[in-house]
Amino acid sequence: MEESKNLSKVYDPKQVEAKWYTYWETNKYFHADVKNEAPPFSIVMPPPNVTGSLHLGHALDNTLQDILTRWRRMQGYNTLWLPGTDHAGIATQAKVEEQLAKEGLNKHQLGREKFLERAWAWKEQYGNRITQQLRKLGTSCDWDRERFTMDEGCSKAVREKFVNLYNKGLIYQDNYIINWCPKCQTTISDIEVEHNDTPGKLYYLRYPTEDGTDYIMVATTRPETMLGDTAVAVHPEDKRYAHLIGTNLVLPIVNRIIPVIADSYVDSEFGTGAVKITPAHDPNDFEMGKRHGLPQVVVMDKNAVMNENAGPYQGMDRYECRKQIVKDLEEKGFLVKVEDHGHAVGHCYRCDTVIEPMVSKQWFVKMKPLAEPAIQVAKEGKVRFVPERFTKIYLDWMENIRDWCISRQLWWGHRIPVWYCQDCGEVICSKEDPKACSKCHSENLEQDPDVLDTWFSSGLWPFSTLGWPEETEDLKKYYPTSVLVTGRDIIFFWVARMIFSALESMKEVPFREVFIHGLVLDAQGRKMSKSLGNGVDPLEVIEQYGADTLRFMLITGNTPGNDLRFQFERLEAARNFANKIWNAARFVLMNLEDFCEDVDHYEYSLADQWILSRYNSTVGEVTRLLEKYELGEAGRELYEFIWNEFCDWYIELVKPRLYGKEDLISKRTAQKVLIQVLRGTMELLHPFMPFITEEIWQHLPHEGETIMLAQWPKAQKELINKNIESEMALIMDTIRAIRNLRSEMNVPLGKEAEVFIAANKQDALETVQKGQAYIKVLASVSDLHLELNITEKPRQAVTAVIQGMEIFLPLKGLVDIEKETARLQKELAKVNEEIERLEKKLNNPGFISKAPAEVVEKEREKLANYQANREALLSRVKTLE
């Protein structure tokens, strides 16, 4: 793309970002060529929900992936970053139902087929919103390969997987206790239940023995479920109840006879040590019920309304029933006492409704045989978690895994590929829709109405998106993928499921490494949520600050796996960084107008050698940190180098050579080094800040069409010189020290000063001699006197000590000694006044005893600061004597 010679005065991210993204996408620079012989590097994007719009979690996740992708592409890998979206069963269905409700309709009035037409129409209208938003972030994924979990290929893969598992006996149907959401009207898996600490009550109830001579007291937080009790359990070694094990109790109100059973699951220390057992409405009770062959009495319907088994409470909502049953138990003398009791209550992660455990016929995946190889690959390091601590979290969950309930009572999703013959009862599981019953040849078939859990299809994502079950070229080239980048919150939801699904289908891990990042929290460390109103819209941030600024802010100041606080001050700092780069690049470009490379030789100064050494050291360090997934540290290294070394020092050091007309070789050398370091630094920074780096790179002398395909810089070790780096460090420390002395004594920068430096080592003196020209220009020094072990120190001079050298700045002629002494005495008087006031306050017993500890501590800190100021002022006054 042809670029004007100069950069605009002010950096305008909007104009730059739109221009370059269109250029990259139009020229297919993101597209991976399967025929490219280079070693592959592949990532599959965690598919955002098709209902979603970009949030900060997506922004962080995709920035990390984009950094890795752009970096590996520049290193010459055959790089594929495969994007896509998830059909998001519950969320999408809820959106379509909301739309219907506005029209006064519901899904049942519409019917399944018409409802699905509406869902697909909704997906076509809104489904590409998030992918358009991802483009604004600068994501360099291969949009030509974009996938959707319900597209034809992924749907084929889902059927293939289901039928394979079914035929191996790993998918079965059973009555089981599941988590039911009365609002979403579907099951949700254990890990989709969010447990929130909730204040509640503990109700102590008296259950009389069948002969009426004794009773057992039980404690419950949910008295409405007692209507479904089919036993009371005690610990077999609990002496208090030993005489009652095997006898019967009468269930209050219902008058059902229920047994007292012994089970070691019961915690005899909790409550009364006796537990009411409701197998149809509690997961632990369900398991105990199976062990003891107890009946299951379901007392609620799917709307969490009491049913016919609830007797007089039929038709009541579960909370209404709770109030009424407590009142009735109290009246009849069965309620002993009520205590306040905080406990964790399961809520639906989608709509925040309290979950109701229910027994229901569902489809399950048998997990033990699938979990074992998935545990093995993590233990053997075939899948490596970064940071390592997440391996334990993954293994703990996998080693205690329960069978996975995969059916959902929804219409939007992958419908379970099972058909029931209505004539002979045959169950047919098939990859293709059957035309007739395989047993009796009847065509009267009905498909199972449920759909699969969304995570079933996204568990196949690393291989279904590459063409499985077909053996495609993409699958052969890019599978297994190189790394998965994802948030710590979906290790169980998604990562574990991809690992065991891949091992079963592909006999190989889905990715070699899992790079885990934390969550983006608000400035106070709270989760962002609608209810707190603390969410930050990344698109608004991009609009105001630019994508590069947001990206750089999200990845710096953060380490793998840890949560990140979003702070606008850090965003401002990242924007300042972008402006600093822009201004430095403008300066360099304005000083290249007469640059030509037809020079016989170059003469590299100390400053040139220093910046080339520091640049090559930075290349090595940034590459090393990226290899270790320390992306934030790599960004910090670049920030330090660009801001502190290249902009604040090197550019300032070469200005006299660029402006001087006498020494052409010196000028050409400075220009060559500026180009080389700026261009190389833009290439290093490109994965982090793709837009600004492309704009600047295109203005510099370069080869190739885009910075995206430029070769990743390699450290030239022969240019790294630690001696030169330490020599320049001493020279820069000297300049800083002189500047600080001038600032402390209010000496204007324009006023040149005489400086004396006394060193106790010859090599330090020689180093300062080499840097005399730099010191004179950058510290406004007229005469620089260098001595080894000075005998007579200058009078009326301020001093600084650095690395065994003493620096003297004589003040005569620089400041009006009389005026400065008077000013310092005035300041000293004020400080003494404050010290006296604070000492009086802190010596007052009344203040010390009554004031809060933090107030007293603050006053002590103030006193210490004033005392330090007094010492400094006294020292300055002494200097002027």
XYZ file of N, CA and C in Angstrom, residues 68-241:
522
model
N 0.100 -14.561 20.044
C 0.800 -15.820 19.726
C 0.759 -16.102 18.227
N -0.403 -15.861 17.608
C -0.578 -16.152 16.181
C 0.294 -15.250 15.315
N 0.255 -13.947 15.582
C 1.048 -13.006 14.772
C 2.547 -13.284 14.945
N 2.941 -13.584 16.177
C 4.360 -13.873 16.450
C 4.826 -15.113 15.691
N 4.048 -16.213 15.773
C 4.451 -17.456 15.090
C 4.420 -17.284 13.564
N 3.467 -16.487 13.076
C 3.393 -16.238 11.626
C 4.671 -15.535 11.163
N 5.112 -14.538 11.954
C 6.338 -13.807 11.618
C 7.572 -14.696 11.735
N 7.476 -15.725 12.596
C 8.605 -16.663 12.727
C 8.662 -17.649 11.567
N 7.655 -17.586 10.695
C 7.679 -18.439 9.504
C 6.876 -19.722 9.602
N 6.114 -19.899 10.683
C 5.266 -21.090 10.791
C 4.086 -20.997 9.823
N 3.572 -22.154 9.406
C 2.318 -22.209 8.649
C 1.203 -22.057 9.693
N 0.727 -20.833 9.836
C -0.084 -20.471 10.998
C -1.574 -20.436 10.685
N -2.327 -21.201 11.463
C -3.789 -21.175 11.328
C -4.411 -20.812 12.679
N -5.191 -19.741 12.657
C -6.029 -19.427 13.825
C -7.466 -19.517 13.339
N -8.148 -20.557 13.802
C -9.467 -20.875 13.264
C -10.579 -20.275 14.141
N -11.406 -19.372 13.558
C -12.456 -18.735 14.352
C -13.799 -19.449 14.216
N -14.723 -19.095 15.078
C -16.071 -19.644 14.970
C -16.925 -19.213 16.138
N -18.199 -19.584 16.071
C -19.141 -19.225 17.142
C -19.900 -20.465 17.612
N -20.420 -20.366 18.816
C -21.145 -21.462 19.452
C -22.648 -21.173 19.399
N -23.447 -22.210 19.150
C -24.900 -21.979 19.015
C -25.576 -21.628 20.335
N -24.900 -21.919 21.469
C -25.347 -21.466 22.796
C -26.814 -21.775 23.058
N -27.100 -23.087 23.220
C -28.485 -23.561 23.331
C -29.422 -22.725 24.165
N -29.183 -22.688 25.484
C -30.117 -22.007 26.388
C -30.201 -20.522 26.056
N -29.035 -19.887 25.859
C -29.005 -18.432 25.664
C -29.736 -18.017 24.396
N -29.503 -18.747 23.288
C -30.143 -18.376 22.023
C -31.643 -18.621 22.094
N -32.033 -19.764 22.637
C -33.468 -20.050 22.744
C -34.160 -18.970 23.572
N -33.505 -18.532 24.651
C -34.100 -17.489 25.507
C -34.288 -16.192 24.723
N -33.310 -15.842 23.864
C -33.409 -14.608 23.061
C -34.591 -14.688 22.096
N -34.744 -15.849 21.448
C -35.825 -16.012 20.465
C -37.174 -16.000 21.184
N -37.219 -16.627 22.375
C -38.473 -16.626 23.139
C -38.847 -15.217 23.589
N -37.832 -14.413 23.941
C -38.091 -13.000 24.307
C -38.702 -12.255 23.128
N -38.146 -12.519 21.935
C -38.637 -11.867 20.718
C -40.089 -12.261 20.452
N -40.388 -13.553 20.632
C -41.765 -14.039 20.424
C -42.738 -13.415 21.431
N -42.256 -13.294 22.693
C -43.116 -12.745 23.751
C -43.555 -11.325 23.405
N -42.644 -10.551 22.762
C -42.998 -9.178 22.356
C -44.109 -9.188 21.307
N -44.217 -10.301 20.565
C -45.269 -10.434 19.550
C -46.510 -11.120 20.118
N -46.488 -11.395 21.431
C -47.625 -12.062 22.087
C -47.704 -13.539 21.774
N -46.557 -14.155 21.423
C -46.530 -15.582 21.063
C -45.626 -16.347 22.017
N -45.786 -17.684 22.040
C -44.793 -18.519 22.716
C -44.413 -19.665 21.790
N -43.367 -20.420 22.181
C -42.826 -21.446 21.271
C -43.846 -22.547 20.986
N -44.701 -22.837 21.973
C -45.682 -23.926 21.778
C -46.729 -23.547 20.734
N -47.118 -22.263 20.709
C -48.081 -21.819 19.690
C -47.473 -21.921 18.297
N -46.154 -21.702 18.233
C -45.460 -21.701 16.951
C -45.161 -23.127 16.474
N -44.816 -24.008 17.428
C -44.418 -25.373 17.078
C -42.927 -25.432 16.809
N -42.373 -26.640 16.948
C -40.909 -26.807 16.898
C -40.294 -26.341 15.577
N -40.879 -26.762 14.454
C -40.283 -26.453 13.155
C -40.228 -24.952 12.891
N -41.353 -24.293 13.129
C -41.424 -22.834 12.902
C -40.520 -22.083 13.890
N -40.451 -22.616 15.131
C -39.591 -21.977 16.131
C -38.137 -22.034 15.662
N -37.718 -23.187 15.136
C -36.334 -23.334 14.673
C -36.053 -22.427 13.471
N -37.063 -22.222 12.626
C -36.890 -21.274 11.508
C -36.597 -19.883 12.053
N -37.334 -19.521 13.108
C -37.139 -18.204 13.735
C -35.747 -18.119 14.377
N -35.306 -19.222 14.992
C -33.989 -19.233 15.647
C -32.881 -19.058 14.611
N -32.996 -19.759 13.478
C -31.988 -19.608 12.417
C -32.007 -18.193 11.851
N -33.209 -17.623 11.706
C -33.322 -16.244 11.194
C -32.644 -15.282 12.166
N -32.849 -15.534 13.472
C -32.219 -14.690 14.505
C -30.696 -14.802 14.395
N -30.219 -16.036 14.192
C -28.769 -16.277 14.084
C -28.210 -15.546 12.857
N -28.945 -15.588 11.727
C -28.473 -14.908 10.510
C -28.412 -13.402 10.718
N -29.396 -12.868 11.473
C -29.452 -11.418 11.677
C -28.396 -10.920 12.674
N -28.259 -11.653 13.807
C -27.399 -11.155 14.887
C -26.115 -11.959 15.099
N -26.057 -13.135 14.495
C -24.971 -14.074 14.810
C -23.595 -13.626 14.411
N -23.505 -12.699 13.434
C -22.151 -12.296 13.020
C -21.723 -11.010 13.717
N -22.562 -10.542 14.667
C -22.228 -9.297 15.370
C -20.882 -9.442 16.101
N -20.730 -10.558 16.825
C -19.501 -10.706 17.627
C -18.268 -10.882 16.755
N -18.417 -11.536 15.584
C -17.238 -11.711 14.723
C -16.817 -10.374 14.099
N -17.811 -9.511 13.831
C -17.475 -8.162 13.335
C -16.742 -7.374 14.425
N -17.197 -7.565 15.667
C -16.573 -6.859 16.793
C -15.146 -7.369 17.029
N -14.939 -8.677 16.837
C -13.593 -9.243 17.001
C -12.622 -8.645 15.987
N -13.128 -8.316 14.801
C -12.284 -7.687 13.781
C -11.769 -6.331 14.279
N -12.616 -5.627 15.000
C -12.227 -4.296 15.514
C -11.052 -4.402 16.494
N -10.930 -5.568 17.123
C -9.838 -5.790 18.081
C -8.514 -6.077 17.365
N -8.618 -6.414 16.052
C -7.394 -6.692 15.280
C -7.063 -8.163 15.153
N -8.024 -9.040 15.443
C -7.747 -10.483 15.428
C -7.392 -10.960 14.015
N -6.261 -11.667 13.919
C -5.778 -12.099 12.599
C -6.148 -13.551 12.334
N -7.445 -13.886 12.519
C -7.846 -15.285 12.300
C -8.296 -15.499 10.858
N -8.308 -16.755 10.457
C -8.610 -17.129 9.073
C -10.127 -17.159 8.887
N -10.689 -15.992 8.523
C -12.157 -15.892 8.410
C -12.707 -16.785 7.301
N -11.867 -17.180 6.345
C -12.342 -18.087 5.277
C -12.701 -19.453 5.852
N -12.162 -19.770 7.030
C -12.428 -21.081 7.638
C -13.401 -20.964 8.817
N -14.087 -19.852 8.954
C -14.972 -19.640 10.109
C -16.015 -20.765 10.224
N -16.220 -21.238 11.468
C -17.169 -22.335 11.699
C -18.246 -21.934 12.712
N -19.308 -22.748 12.743
C -20.416 -22.551 13.681
C -20.763 -23.935 14.217
N -20.991 -24.068 15.509
C -21.177 -25.411 16.094
C -22.375 -26.168 15.507
N -23.283 -25.447 14.820
C -24.420 -26.151 14.192
C -24.351 -26.099 12.664
N -23.148 -25.781 12.122
C -23.060 -25.834 10.658
C -23.076 -27.298 10.228
N -23.148 -27.519 8.940
C -23.334 -28.885 8.428
C -22.220 -29.837 8.888
N -20.967 -29.372 8.793
C -19.828 -30.229 9.162
C -19.802 -30.550 10.643
N -19.999 -29.536 11.482
C -19.974 -29.763 12.937
C -21.146 -30.644 13.358
N -22.308 -30.470 12.710
C -23.494 -31.288 13.044
C -23.251 -32.756 12.679
N -22.574 -32.953 11.556
C -22.241 -34.323 11.130
C -21.305 -34.958 12.165
N -20.325 -34.168 12.640
C -19.365 -34.664 13.636
C -20.077 -35.036 14.944
N -21.053 -34.222 15.332
C -21.792 -34.472 16.580
C -22.539 -35.810 16.485
N -23.200 -36.041 15.354
C -23.933 -37.312 15.180
C -22.976 -38.499 15.188
N -21.854 -38.337 14.484
C -20.844 -39.398 14.413
C -20.391 -39.759 15.832
N -20.102 -38.728 16.632
C -19.588 -38.934 17.990
C -20.632 -39.605 18.877
N -21.881 -39.107 18.796
C -22.946 -39.662 19.639
C -23.147 -41.149 19.327
N -23.261 -41.453 18.033
C -23.527 -42.844 17.630
C -22.361 -43.754 18.024
N -21.130 -43.270 17.847
C -19.961 -44.071 18.240
C -19.996 -44.400 19.731
N -20.252 -43.377 20.561
C -20.283 -43.589 22.021
C -21.451 -44.502 22.407
N -22.591 -44.304 21.737
C -23.790 -45.116 22.010
C -23.498 -46.593 21.696
N -22.870 -46.828 20.533
C -22.579 -48.213 20.114
C -21.547 -48.885 21.015
N -20.703 -48.067 21.669
C -19.713 -48.620 22.602
C -20.294 -48.790 24.009
N -21.553 -48.430 24.174
C -22.185 -48.543 25.495
C -21.788 -47.414 26.436
N -21.241 -46.332 25.880
C -20.806 -45.210 26.720
C -21.868 -44.116 26.837
N -22.946 -44.254 26.075
C -24.089 -43.339 26.239
C -25.277 -44.192 26.638
N -25.962 -43.781 27.676
C -27.120 -44.548 28.159
C -28.201 -43.593 28.649
N -29.409 -44.140 28.812
C -30.523 -43.354 29.340
C -30.895 -43.910 30.707
N -31.221 -43.012 31.631
C -31.526 -43.485 32.978
C -32.296 -42.420 33.733
N -33.046 -42.895 34.739
C -33.627 -41.946 35.686
C -32.504 -41.503 36.590
N -32.376 -40.222 36.750
C -31.252 -39.734 37.526
C -31.607 -38.386 38.117
N -30.926 -38.068 39.192
C -31.164 -36.752 39.782
C -30.387 -35.733 38.955
N -31.084 -34.738 38.492
C -30.443 -33.722 37.649
C -30.726 -32.342 38.239
N -29.991 -31.351 37.724
C -30.239 -29.965 38.130
C -31.249 -29.380 37.161
N -32.406 -29.014 37.671
C -33.467 -28.507 36.791
C -33.641 -27.013 37.020
N -33.650 -26.250 35.919
C -33.921 -24.814 36.047
C -35.385 -24.571 35.700
N -36.207 -24.191 36.698
C -37.640 -23.996 36.432
C -37.919 -22.853 35.453
N -36.992 -21.904 35.312
C -37.230 -20.788 34.401
C -36.810 -21.140 32.969
N -35.556 -21.675 32.824
C -35.085 -22.062 31.478
C -35.772 -23.343 31.003
N -36.423 -24.047 31.939
C -37.140 -25.291 31.637
C -36.228 -26.341 31.010
N -35.055 -26.489 31.593
C -34.152 -27.526 31.102
C -33.207 -27.967 32.210
N -32.560 -29.101 31.958
C -31.500 -29.554 32.875
C -30.266 -28.701 32.620
N -29.466 -28.529 33.646
C -28.138 -27.935 33.429
C -27.140 -28.803 34.176
N -25.909 -28.864 33.665
C -24.940 -29.791 34.264
C -24.422 -29.243 35.591
N -23.801 -30.119 36.373
C -23.292 -29.734 37.703
C -22.427 -28.481 37.649
N -21.591 -28.398 36.627
C -20.642 -27.276 36.606
C -21.276 -25.987 36.095
N -22.529 -26.077 35.631
C -23.233 -24.857 35.228
C -24.049 -24.277 36.384
N -23.977 -24.961 37.523
C -24.687 -24.471 38.715
C -23.737 -23.574 39.486
N -24.196 -22.357 39.770
C -23.376 -21.438 40.561
C -23.874 -21.459 41.998
N -22.993 -21.797 42.924
C -23.392 -21.885 44.337
C -23.120 -20.559 45.026
N -24.201 -19.894 45.440
C -24.063 -18.593 46.107
C -24.415 -18.732 47.579
N -23.592 -18.146 48.434
C -23.901 -18.160 49.868
C -25.144 -17.322 50.121
N -26.125 -17.953 50.748
C -27.429 -17.319 50.942
C -27.850 -17.461 52.398
N -28.359 -16.380 53.011
C -28.887 -16.525 54.379
C -30.182 -17.334 54.334
N -30.298 -18.315 55.212
C -31.505 -19.144 55.220
C -31.871 -19.522 56.640
N -32.710 -20.542 56.762
C -33.143 -21.014 58.090
C -32.904 -22.519 58.163
N -32.641 -22.979 59.364
C -32.536 -24.418 59.617
C -33.722 -24.777 60.507
N -34.617 -25.640 59.960
C -35.850 -26.007 60.667
C -35.645 -27.366 61.332
N -35.883 -27.443 62.633
C -35.756 -28.705 63.375
C -37.142 -29.322 63.506
N -37.295 -30.542 62.941
C -38.614 -31.190 62.918
C -38.579 -32.497 63.714
N -39.737 -32.810 64.341
C -39.864 -34.033 65.152
C -40.621 -35.086 64.321
N -39.959 -36.230 64.056
C -40.607 -37.346 63.352
C -40.876 -38.445 64.388
N -42.166 -38.706 64.740
C -42.458 -39.712 65.787
C -42.249 -41.153 65.290
N -41.938 -42.050 66.227
C -41.817 -43.476 65.870
C -43.215 -44.029 65.608
N -43.248 -45.154 64.906
C -44.541 -45.749 64.509
C -45.385 -46.110 65.740
N -44.712 -46.542 66.846
C -45.482 -46.928 68.049
C -45.763 -45.725 68.954
N -45.268 -44.548 68.558
C -45.579 -43.319 69.301
C -44.808 -43.149 70.601
N -43.848 -44.022 70.887
C -43.146 -43.943 72.190
C -41.887 -43.077 72.125
N -41.422 -42.740 70.921
C -40.148 -42.013 70.794
C -40.225 -41.121 69.544
N -39.166 -40.428 69.265
C -39.122 -39.618 68.030
C -37.655 -39.379 67.652
N -37.471 -38.956 66.392
C -36.143 -38.517 65.932
C -36.302 -37.073 65.465
N -35.340 -36.242 65.826
C -35.384 -34.850 65.371
C -34.426 -34.695 64.187
N -34.939 -34.138 63.103
C -34.105 -33.888 61.917
C -34.038 -32.377 61.682
N -32.991 -31.943 60.997
C -32.868 -30.513 60.662
C -32.830 -30.389 59.143
N -33.563 -29.408 58.583
C -33.602 -29.212 57.131
C -33.673 -27.730 56.783
N -33.111 -27.388 55.637
C -33.237 -25.996 55.156
C -34.422 -25.885 54.206
N -34.974 -27.058 53.781
C -36.060 -27.050 52.791
C -37.227 -27.917 53.270
N -38.015 -27.413 54.232
C -39.087 -28.249 54.798
C -40.131 -28.700 53.769
N -40.273 -27.968 52.652
C -41.272 -28.366 51.641
C -40.944 -29.712 51.015
N -39.642 -30.117 51.027
C -39.278 -31.394 50.403
C -39.594 -32.593 51.306
N -39.945 -32.339 52.586
C -40.262 -33.465 53.486
C -41.432 -34.298 52.961
N -42.250 -33.665 52.106
C -43.397 -34.385 51.546
C -42.922 -35.554 50.682
N -41.639 -35.501 50.227
C -41.076 -36.584 49.411
C -40.116 -37.466 50.187
N -40.074 -37.320 51.540
C -39.158 -38.151 52.350
C -39.567 -39.619 52.276
N -38.564 -40.499 52.116
C -38.876 -41.944 52.123
C -38.019 -42.691 53.157
N -37.233 -41.939 53.972
C -36.458 -42.558 55.066
C -35.840 -41.450 55.911
N -35.330 -41.866 57.099
C -34.442 -41.006 57.889
C -33.174 -41.828 58.090
N -32.003 -41.173 57.848
C -30.733 -41.913 57.934
C -29.912 -41.424 59.122
N -29.200 -42.367 59.759
C -28.280 -42.047 60.853
C -26.975 -42.795 60.588
N -25.913 -42.367 61.254
C -24.625 -43.054 61.080
C -24.679 -44.387 61.839
N -24.173 -45.482 61.221
C -24.279 -46.796 61.879
C -23.603 -46.858 63.259
N -22.632 -45.975 63.512
C -21.934 -46.026 64.812
C -22.444 -44.982 65.800
N -23.527 -44.292 65.440
C -24.075 -43.261 66.338
C -24.925 -43.937 67.418
N -24.366 -43.972 68.637
C -25.028 -44.707 69.742
C -26.398 -44.131 70.077
N -26.594 -42.821 69.825
C -27.878 -42.185 70.188
C -29.065 -42.836 69.486
N -28.799 -43.340 68.266
C -29.926 -43.852 67.473
C -29.840 -45.358 67.220
